[in-house]
mmCIF file of C-alpha atoms and ligand atoms in Angstrom:
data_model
loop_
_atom_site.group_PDB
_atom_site.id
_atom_site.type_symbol
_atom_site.label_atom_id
_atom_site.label_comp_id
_atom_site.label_asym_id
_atom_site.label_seq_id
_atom_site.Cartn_x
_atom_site.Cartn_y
_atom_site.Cartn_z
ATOM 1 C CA UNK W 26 78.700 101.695 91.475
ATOM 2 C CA UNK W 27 75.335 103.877 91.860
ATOM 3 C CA UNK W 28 76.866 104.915 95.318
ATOM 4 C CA UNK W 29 80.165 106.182 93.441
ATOM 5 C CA UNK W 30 77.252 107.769 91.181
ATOM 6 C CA UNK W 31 75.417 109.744 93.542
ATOM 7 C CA UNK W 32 78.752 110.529 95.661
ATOM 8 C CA UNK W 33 80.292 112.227 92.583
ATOM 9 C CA UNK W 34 77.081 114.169 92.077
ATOM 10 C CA UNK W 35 76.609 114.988 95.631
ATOM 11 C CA UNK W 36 80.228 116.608 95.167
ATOM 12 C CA UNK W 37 79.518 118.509 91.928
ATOM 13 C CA UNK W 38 76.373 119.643 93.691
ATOM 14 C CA UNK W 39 78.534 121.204 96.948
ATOM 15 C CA UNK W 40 80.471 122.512 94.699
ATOM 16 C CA UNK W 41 78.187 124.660 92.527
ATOM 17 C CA UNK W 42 76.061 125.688 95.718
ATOM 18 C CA UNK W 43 79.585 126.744 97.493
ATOM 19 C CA UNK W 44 81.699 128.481 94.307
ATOM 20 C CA UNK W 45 84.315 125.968 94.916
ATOM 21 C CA UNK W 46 86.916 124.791 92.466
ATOM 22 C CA UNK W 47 88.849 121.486 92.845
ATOM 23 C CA UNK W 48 92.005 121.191 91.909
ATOM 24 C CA UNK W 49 93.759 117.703 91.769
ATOM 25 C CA UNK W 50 97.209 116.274 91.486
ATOM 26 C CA UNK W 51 97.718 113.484 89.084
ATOM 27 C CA UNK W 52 99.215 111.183 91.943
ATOM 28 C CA UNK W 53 95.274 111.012 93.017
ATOM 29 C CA UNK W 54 93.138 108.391 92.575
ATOM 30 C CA UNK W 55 91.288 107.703 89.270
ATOM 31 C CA UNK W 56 87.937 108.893 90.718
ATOM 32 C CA UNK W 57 89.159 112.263 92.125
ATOM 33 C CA UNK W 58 91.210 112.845 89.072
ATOM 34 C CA UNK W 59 88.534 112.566 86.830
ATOM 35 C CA UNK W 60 86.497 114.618 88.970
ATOM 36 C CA UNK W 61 88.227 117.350 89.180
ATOM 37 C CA UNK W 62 88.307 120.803 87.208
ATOM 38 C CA UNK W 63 91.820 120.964 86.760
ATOM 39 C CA UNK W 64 94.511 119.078 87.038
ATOM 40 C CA UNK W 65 98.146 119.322 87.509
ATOM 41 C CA UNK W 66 102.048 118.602 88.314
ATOM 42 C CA UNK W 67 103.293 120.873 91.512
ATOM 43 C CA UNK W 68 104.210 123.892 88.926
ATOM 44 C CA UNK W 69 100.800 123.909 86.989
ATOM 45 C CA UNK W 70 98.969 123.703 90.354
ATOM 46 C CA UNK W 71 100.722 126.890 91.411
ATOM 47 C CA UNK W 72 100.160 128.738 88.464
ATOM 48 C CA UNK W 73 96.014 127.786 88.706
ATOM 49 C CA UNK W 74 96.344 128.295 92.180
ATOM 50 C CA UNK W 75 97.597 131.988 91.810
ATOM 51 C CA UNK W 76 94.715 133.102 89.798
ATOM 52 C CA UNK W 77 91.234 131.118 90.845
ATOM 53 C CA UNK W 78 88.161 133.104 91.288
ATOM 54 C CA UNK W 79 86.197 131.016 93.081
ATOM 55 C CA UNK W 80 85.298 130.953 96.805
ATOM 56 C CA UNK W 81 86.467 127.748 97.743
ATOM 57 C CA UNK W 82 89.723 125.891 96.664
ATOM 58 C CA UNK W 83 89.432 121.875 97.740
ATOM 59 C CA UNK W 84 93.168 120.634 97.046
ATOM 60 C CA UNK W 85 93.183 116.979 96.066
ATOM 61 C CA UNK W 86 96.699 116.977 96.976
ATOM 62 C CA UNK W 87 99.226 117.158 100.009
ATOM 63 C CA UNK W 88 99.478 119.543 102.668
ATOM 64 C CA UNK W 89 102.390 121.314 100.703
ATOM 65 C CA UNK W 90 100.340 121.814 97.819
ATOM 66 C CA UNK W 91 97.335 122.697 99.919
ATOM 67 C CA UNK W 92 99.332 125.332 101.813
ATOM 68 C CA UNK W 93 100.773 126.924 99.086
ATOM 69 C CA UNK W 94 97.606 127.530 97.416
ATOM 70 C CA UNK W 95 96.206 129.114 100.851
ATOM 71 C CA UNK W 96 100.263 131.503 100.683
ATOM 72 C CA UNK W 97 98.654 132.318 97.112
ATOM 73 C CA UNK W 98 94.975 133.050 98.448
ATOM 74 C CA UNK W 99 94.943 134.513 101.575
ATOM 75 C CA UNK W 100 91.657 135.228 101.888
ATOM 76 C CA UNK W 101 90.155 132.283 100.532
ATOM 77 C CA UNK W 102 88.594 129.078 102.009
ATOM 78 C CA UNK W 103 91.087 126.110 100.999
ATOM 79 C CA UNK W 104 90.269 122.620 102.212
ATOM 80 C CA UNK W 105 92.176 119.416 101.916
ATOM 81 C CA UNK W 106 90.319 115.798 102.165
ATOM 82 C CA UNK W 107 92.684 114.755 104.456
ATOM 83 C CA UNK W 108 94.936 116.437 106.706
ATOM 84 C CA UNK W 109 97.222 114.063 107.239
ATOM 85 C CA UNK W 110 98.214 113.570 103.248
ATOM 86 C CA UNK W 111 101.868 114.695 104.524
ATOM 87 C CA UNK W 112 104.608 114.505 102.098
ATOM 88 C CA UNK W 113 108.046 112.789 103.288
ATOM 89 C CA UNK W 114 110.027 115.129 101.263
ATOM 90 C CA UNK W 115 108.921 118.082 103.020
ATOM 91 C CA UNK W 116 109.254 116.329 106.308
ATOM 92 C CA UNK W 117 112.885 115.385 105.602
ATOM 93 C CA UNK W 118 113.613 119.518 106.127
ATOM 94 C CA UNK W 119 112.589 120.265 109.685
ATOM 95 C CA UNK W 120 112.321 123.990 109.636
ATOM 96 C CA UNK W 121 114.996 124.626 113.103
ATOM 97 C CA UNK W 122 117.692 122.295 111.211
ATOM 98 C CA UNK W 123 116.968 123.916 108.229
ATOM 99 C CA UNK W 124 117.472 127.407 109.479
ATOM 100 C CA UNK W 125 120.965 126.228 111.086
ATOM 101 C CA UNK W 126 121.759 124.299 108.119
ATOM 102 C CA UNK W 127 121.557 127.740 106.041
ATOM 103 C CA UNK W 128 123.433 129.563 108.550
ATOM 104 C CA UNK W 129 126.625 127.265 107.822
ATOM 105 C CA UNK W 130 126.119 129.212 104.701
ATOM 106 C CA UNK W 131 125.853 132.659 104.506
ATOM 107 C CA UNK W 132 126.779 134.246 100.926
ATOM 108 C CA UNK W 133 124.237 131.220 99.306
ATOM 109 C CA UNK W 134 121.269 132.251 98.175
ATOM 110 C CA UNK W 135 118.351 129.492 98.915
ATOM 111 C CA UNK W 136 116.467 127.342 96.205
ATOM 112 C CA UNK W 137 113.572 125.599 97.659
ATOM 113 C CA UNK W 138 111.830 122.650 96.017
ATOM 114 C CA UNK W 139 108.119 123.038 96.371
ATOM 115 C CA UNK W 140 107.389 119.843 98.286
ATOM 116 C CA UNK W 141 108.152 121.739 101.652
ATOM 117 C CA UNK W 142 106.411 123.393 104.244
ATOM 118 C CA UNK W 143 105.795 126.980 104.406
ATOM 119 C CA UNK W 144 108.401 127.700 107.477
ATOM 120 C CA UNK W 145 110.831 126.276 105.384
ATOM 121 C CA UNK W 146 109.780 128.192 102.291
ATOM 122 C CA UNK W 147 110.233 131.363 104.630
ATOM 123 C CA UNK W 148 113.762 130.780 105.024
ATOM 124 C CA UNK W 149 113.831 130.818 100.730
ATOM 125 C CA UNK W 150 115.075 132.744 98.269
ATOM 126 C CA UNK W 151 112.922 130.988 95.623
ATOM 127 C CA UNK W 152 111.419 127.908 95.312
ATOM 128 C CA UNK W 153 111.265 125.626 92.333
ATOM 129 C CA UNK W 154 109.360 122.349 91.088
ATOM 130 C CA UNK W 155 110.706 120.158 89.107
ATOM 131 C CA UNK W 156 109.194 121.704 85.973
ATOM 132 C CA UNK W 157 111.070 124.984 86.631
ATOM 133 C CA UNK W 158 113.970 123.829 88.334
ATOM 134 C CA UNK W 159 116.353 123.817 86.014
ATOM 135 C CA UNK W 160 115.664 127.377 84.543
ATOM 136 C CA UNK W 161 115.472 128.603 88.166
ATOM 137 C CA UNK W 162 118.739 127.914 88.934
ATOM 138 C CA UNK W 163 119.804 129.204 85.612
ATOM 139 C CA UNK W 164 118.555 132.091 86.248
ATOM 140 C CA UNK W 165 121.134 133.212 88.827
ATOM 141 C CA UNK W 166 124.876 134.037 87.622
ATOM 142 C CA UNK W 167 126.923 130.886 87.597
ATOM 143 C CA UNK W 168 129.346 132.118 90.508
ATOM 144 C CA UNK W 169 126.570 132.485 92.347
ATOM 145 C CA UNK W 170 126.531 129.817 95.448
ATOM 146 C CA UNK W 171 123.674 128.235 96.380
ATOM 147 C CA UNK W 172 122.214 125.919 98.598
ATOM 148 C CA UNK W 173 119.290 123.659 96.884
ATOM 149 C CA UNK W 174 116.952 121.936 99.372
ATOM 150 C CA UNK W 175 115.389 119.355 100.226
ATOM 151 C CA UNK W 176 115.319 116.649 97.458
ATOM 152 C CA UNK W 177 119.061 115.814 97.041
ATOM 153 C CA UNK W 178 118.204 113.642 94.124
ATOM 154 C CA UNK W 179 116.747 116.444 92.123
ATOM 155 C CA UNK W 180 119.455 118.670 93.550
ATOM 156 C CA UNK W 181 122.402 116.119 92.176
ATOM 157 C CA UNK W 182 120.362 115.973 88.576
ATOM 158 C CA UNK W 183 121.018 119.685 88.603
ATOM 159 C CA UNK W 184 123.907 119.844 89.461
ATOM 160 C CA UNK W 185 124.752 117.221 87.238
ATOM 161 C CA UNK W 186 123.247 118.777 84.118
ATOM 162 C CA UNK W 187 123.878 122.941 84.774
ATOM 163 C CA UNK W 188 127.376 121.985 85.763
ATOM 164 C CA UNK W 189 126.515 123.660 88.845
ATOM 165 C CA UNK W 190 127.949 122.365 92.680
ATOM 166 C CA UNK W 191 125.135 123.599 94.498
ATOM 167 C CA UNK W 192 124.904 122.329 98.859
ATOM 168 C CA UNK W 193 122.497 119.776 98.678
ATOM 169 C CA UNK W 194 119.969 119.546 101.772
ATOM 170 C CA UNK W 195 120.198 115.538 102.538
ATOM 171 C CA UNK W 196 116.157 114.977 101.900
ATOM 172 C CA UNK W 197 114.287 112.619 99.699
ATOM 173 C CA UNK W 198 110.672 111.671 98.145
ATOM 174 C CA UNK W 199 110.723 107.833 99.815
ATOM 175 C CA UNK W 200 108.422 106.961 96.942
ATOM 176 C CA UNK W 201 110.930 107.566 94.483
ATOM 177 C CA UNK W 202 113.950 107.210 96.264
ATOM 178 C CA UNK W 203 112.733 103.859 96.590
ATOM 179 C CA UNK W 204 112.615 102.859 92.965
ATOM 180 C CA UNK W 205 115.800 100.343 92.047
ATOM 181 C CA UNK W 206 118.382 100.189 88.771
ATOM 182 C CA UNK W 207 117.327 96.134 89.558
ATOM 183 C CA UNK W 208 113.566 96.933 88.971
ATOM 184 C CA UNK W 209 113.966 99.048 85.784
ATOM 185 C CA UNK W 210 116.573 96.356 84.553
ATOM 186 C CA UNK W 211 114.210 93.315 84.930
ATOM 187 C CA UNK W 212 111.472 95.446 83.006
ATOM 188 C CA UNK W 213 113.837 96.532 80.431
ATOM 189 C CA UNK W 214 114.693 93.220 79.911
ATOM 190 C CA UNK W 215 111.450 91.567 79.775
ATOM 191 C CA UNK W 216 110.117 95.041 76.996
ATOM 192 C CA UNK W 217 113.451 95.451 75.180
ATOM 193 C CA UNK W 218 111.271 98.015 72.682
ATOM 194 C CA UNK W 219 110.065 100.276 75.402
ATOM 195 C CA UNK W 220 111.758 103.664 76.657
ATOM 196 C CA UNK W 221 112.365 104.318 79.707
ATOM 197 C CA UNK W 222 110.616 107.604 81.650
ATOM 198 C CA UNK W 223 111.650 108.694 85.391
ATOM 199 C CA UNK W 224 110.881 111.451 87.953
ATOM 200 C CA UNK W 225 114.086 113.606 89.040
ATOM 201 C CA UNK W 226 113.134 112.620 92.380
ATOM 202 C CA UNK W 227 114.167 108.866 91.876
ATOM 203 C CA UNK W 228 117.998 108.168 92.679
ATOM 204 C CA UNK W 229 120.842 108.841 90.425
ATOM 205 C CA UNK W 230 121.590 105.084 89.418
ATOM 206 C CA UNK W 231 117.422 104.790 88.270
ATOM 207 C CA UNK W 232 118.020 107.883 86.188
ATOM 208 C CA UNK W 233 120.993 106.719 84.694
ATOM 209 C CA UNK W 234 119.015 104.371 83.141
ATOM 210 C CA UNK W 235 116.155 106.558 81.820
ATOM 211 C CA UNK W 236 115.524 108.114 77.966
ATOM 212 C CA UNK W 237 113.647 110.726 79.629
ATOM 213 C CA UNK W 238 114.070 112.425 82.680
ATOM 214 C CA UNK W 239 110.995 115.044 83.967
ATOM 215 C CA UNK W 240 108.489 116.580 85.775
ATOM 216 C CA UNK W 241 104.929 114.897 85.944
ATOM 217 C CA UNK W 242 104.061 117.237 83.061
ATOM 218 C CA UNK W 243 107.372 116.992 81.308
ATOM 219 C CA UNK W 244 106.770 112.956 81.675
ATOM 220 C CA UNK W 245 103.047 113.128 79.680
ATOM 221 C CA UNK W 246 103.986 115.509 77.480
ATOM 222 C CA UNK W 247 106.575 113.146 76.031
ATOM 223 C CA UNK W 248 105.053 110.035 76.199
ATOM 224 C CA UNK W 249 101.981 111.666 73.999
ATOM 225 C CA UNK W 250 105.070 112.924 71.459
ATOM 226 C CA UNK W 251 107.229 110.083 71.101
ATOM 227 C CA UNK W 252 107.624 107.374 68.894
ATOM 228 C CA UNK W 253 107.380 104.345 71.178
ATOM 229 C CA UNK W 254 104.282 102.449 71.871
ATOM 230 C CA UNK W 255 105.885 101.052 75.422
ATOM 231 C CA UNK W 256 107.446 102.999 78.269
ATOM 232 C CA UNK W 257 108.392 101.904 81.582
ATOM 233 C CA UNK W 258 107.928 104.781 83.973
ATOM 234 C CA UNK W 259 109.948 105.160 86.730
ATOM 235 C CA UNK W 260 107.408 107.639 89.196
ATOM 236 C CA UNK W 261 104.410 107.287 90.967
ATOM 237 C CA UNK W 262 101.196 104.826 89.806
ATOM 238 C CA UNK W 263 98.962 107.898 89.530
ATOM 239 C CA UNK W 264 100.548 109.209 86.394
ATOM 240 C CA UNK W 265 99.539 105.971 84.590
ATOM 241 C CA UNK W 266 95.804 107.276 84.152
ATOM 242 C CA UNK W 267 96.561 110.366 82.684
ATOM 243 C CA UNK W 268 99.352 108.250 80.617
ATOM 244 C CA UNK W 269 96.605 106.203 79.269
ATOM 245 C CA UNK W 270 94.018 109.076 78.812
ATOM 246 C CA UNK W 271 96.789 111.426 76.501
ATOM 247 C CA UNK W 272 98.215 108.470 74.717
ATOM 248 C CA UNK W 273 95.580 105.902 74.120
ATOM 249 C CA UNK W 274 97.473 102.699 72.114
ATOM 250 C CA UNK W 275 100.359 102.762 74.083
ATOM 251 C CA UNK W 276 101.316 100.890 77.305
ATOM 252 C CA UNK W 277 102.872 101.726 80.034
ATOM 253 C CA UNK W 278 104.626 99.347 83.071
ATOM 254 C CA UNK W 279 105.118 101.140 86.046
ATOM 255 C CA UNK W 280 108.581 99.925 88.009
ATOM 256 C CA UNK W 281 107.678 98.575 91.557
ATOM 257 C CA UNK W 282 109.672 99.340 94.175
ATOM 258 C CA UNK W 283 109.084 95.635 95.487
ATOM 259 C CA UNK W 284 107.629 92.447 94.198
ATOM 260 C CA UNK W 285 104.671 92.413 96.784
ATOM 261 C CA UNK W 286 103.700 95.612 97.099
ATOM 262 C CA UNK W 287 102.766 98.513 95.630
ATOM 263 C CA UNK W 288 105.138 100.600 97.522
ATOM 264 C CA UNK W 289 105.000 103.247 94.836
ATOM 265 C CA UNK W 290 101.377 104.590 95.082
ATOM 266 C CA UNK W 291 102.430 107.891 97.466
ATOM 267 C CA UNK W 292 100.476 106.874 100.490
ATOM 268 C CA UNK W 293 99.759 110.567 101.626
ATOM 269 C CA UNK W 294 98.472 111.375 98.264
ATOM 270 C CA UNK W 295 96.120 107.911 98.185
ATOM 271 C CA UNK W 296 95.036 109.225 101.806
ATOM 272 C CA UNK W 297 92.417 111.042 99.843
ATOM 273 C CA UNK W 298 88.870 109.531 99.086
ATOM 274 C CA UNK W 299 85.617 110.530 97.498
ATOM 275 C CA UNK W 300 84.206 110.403 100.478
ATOM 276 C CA UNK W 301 86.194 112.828 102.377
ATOM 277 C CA UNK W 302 86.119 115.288 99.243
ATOM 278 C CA UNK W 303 82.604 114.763 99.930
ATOM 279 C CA UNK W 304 83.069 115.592 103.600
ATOM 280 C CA UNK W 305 84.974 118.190 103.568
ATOM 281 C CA UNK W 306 83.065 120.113 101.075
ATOM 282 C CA UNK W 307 79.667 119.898 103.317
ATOM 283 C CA UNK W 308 81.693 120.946 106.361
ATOM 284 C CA UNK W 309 84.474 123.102 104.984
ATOM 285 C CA UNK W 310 86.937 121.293 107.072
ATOM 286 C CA UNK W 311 90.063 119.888 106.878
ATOM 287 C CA UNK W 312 91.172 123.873 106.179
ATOM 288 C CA UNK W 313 94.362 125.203 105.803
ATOM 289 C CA UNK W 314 95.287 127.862 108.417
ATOM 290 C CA UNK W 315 98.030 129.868 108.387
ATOM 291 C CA UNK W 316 99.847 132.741 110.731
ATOM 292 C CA UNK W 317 99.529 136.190 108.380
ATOM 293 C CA UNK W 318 103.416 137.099 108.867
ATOM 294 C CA UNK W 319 104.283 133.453 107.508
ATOM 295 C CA UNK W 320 102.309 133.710 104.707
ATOM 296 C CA UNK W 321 102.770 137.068 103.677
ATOM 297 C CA UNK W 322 106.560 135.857 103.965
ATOM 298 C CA UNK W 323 106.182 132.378 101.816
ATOM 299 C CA UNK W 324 104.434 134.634 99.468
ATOM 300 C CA UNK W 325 108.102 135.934 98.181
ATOM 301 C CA UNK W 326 109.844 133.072 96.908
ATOM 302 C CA UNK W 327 106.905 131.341 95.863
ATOM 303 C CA UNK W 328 105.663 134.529 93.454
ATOM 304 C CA UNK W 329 109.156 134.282 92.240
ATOM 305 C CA UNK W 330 109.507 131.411 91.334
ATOM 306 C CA UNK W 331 105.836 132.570 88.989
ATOM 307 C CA UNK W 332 108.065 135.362 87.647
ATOM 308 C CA UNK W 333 110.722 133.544 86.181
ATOM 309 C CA UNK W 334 108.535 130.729 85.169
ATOM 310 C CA UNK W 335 106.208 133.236 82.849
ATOM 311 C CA UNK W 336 109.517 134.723 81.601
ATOM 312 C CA UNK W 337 110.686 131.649 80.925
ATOM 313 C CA UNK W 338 107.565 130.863 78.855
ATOM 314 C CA UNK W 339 107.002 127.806 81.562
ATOM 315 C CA UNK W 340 103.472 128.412 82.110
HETATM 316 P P1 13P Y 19 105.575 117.061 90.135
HETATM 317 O O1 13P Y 19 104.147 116.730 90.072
HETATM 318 O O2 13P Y 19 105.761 118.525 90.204
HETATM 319 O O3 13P Y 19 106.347 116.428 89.041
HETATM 320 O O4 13P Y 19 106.129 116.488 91.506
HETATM 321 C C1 13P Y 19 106.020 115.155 91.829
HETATM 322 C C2 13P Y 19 105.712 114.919 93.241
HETATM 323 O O5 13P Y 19 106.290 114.094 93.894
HETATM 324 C C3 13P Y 19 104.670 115.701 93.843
HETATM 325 O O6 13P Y 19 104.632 115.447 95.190
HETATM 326 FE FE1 SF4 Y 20 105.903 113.662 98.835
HETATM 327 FE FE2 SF4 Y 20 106.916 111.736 97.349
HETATM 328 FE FE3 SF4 Y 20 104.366 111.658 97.992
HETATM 329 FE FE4 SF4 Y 20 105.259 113.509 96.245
HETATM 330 S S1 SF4 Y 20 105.235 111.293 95.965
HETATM 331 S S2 SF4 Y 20 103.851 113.830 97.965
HETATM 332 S S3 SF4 Y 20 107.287 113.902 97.078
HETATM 333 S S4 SF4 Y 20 106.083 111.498 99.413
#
């Protein structure tokens, strides 16, 4: 306990003597999220990444996020605990298949979720999170074809409720994906009075099943709004902290992807600790490099996507 103490201070210490900010996804641990000077879903992330002042940005994240806050800051320092906090979305899109993928397709245009990597993003017309996503696509004329990559669950939501039949890139969030109709039904059962919540990222059977379907944001804001006092929430266990913070009196019951595990904590996103926060603030490494021409290039879609979110009153 005193050592979580004087590790936490030891971090706010670093990070007043280096101008660093720390930014934190709610999928992180209790500690870091609490920590932290703001945090964030994928789309509010971007938006705080595109206009920090400080110095330093330390993403308590994945390398997606990470990397898109370095295409958004060029010339600052920004760190991430651990390097290998991957994402198995964004490695379902190998950039070479992707780039032959597209060519099969020539007159789409190219939405890109944002849990990619940056070659992929290159290869963009815009990308999207799944706070934006829908008005994204929206936002292009409905004859226009598109290919939507690489979360084909999100992509078949879409499509399901724009009326859209965009190509869906064959990729998936294993977290999520993971999550069964069997799980949500034996917790439904058990909680008849509570609604159910889900990520777009979790199959199309799972979301079948849910009263709410949404973003990480989209998920808190409506637990904090709606009647219920139980949910069952269909995502990632991170979220339940926040959950509990915004809506104190109500419960939540996370679905488990399996009876003996906790298969849905994102293991690249628990991959980060105090102590390597710690770490890599006194030694300013883990940091995210990046060639000039690809980020200058990633840049495009990604301040895009910014555009149409501000227009669309998003953030
Ligand atoms: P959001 O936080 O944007 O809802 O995305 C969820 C996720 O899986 C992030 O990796
Ligand atoms: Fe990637 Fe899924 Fe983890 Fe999000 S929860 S970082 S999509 S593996």
């Amino acid at each position: 306990m005193e050592q979580t103490l004087n590790l936490k201070q030891a971090i706010l210490d670093l990070k007043k003597k280096k101008n660093a900010i720390i930014l934190a996804h709610y999928y992180q641990i209790p500690e870091i999220q609490d920590l932290a000077d703001f945090i964030g879903d994928s789309l509010a992330l971007s938006q705080k990444a595109s206009e920090v002042d400080n110095d330093v940005i330390v993403f308590c994240g994945v390398h997606f996020m990470a990397e898109t806050a370095k295409i958004l800051n060029p010339g600052k320092q920004v760190l991430l605990p651990d390097l290998e906090a991957g994402c198995s979305l964004a490695d379902s899109a190998p950039v070479d298949d992707f780039a032959a993928f597209k060519k099969m397709y020539p007159d789409h245009v190219v939405i890109t979720y944002i849990n990619s990597t940056a070659g992929v993003k290159v290869l963009s017309d815009v990308i999207c999170t799944s706070g934006n996503a829908v008005q994204i696509v929206e936002s292009f004329p409905r004859d226009q074809k598109i290919i939507f990559a690489p979360d084909r669950n999100l992509g078949s939501w879409i499509n399901k409720i724009t009326g859209r039949e965009m190509v869906l890139w064959n990729g998936a969030c294993h977290v999520h994906d993971m999550l069964t109709t069997e799980a949500v039904l034996k917790l439904r059962l058990q909680h008849p009075d509570a609604a159910v919540v889900a990520h777009p990222e979790c199959n199309a059977a799972v979301l079948q099943l849910a009263d709410y379907i949404g973003s990480t944001n989209g998920m808190l804001k409506f637990v904090k709004s709606d009647w219920h006092v139980k949910y069952i929430v269909a995502s990632e266990t991170g979220i339940i902290h926040q959950m509990y913070k915004d809506a104190p009196g109500k419960e939540f019951l996370v679905v488990s992807a399996n009876e003996t595990c906790s298969c849905n904590d994102c293991p690249y996103m628990k991959l980060n600790t105090l102590e390597k926060l710690y770490k890599c603030l006194l030694n300013e490494t883990p940091s995210i490099e990046l060639d000039d021409e690809i980020i200058e290039k990633a840049a495009v879609p990604i301040n895009r996507m910014l555009t149409i979110s501000r227009s669309a009153g998003l953030i």
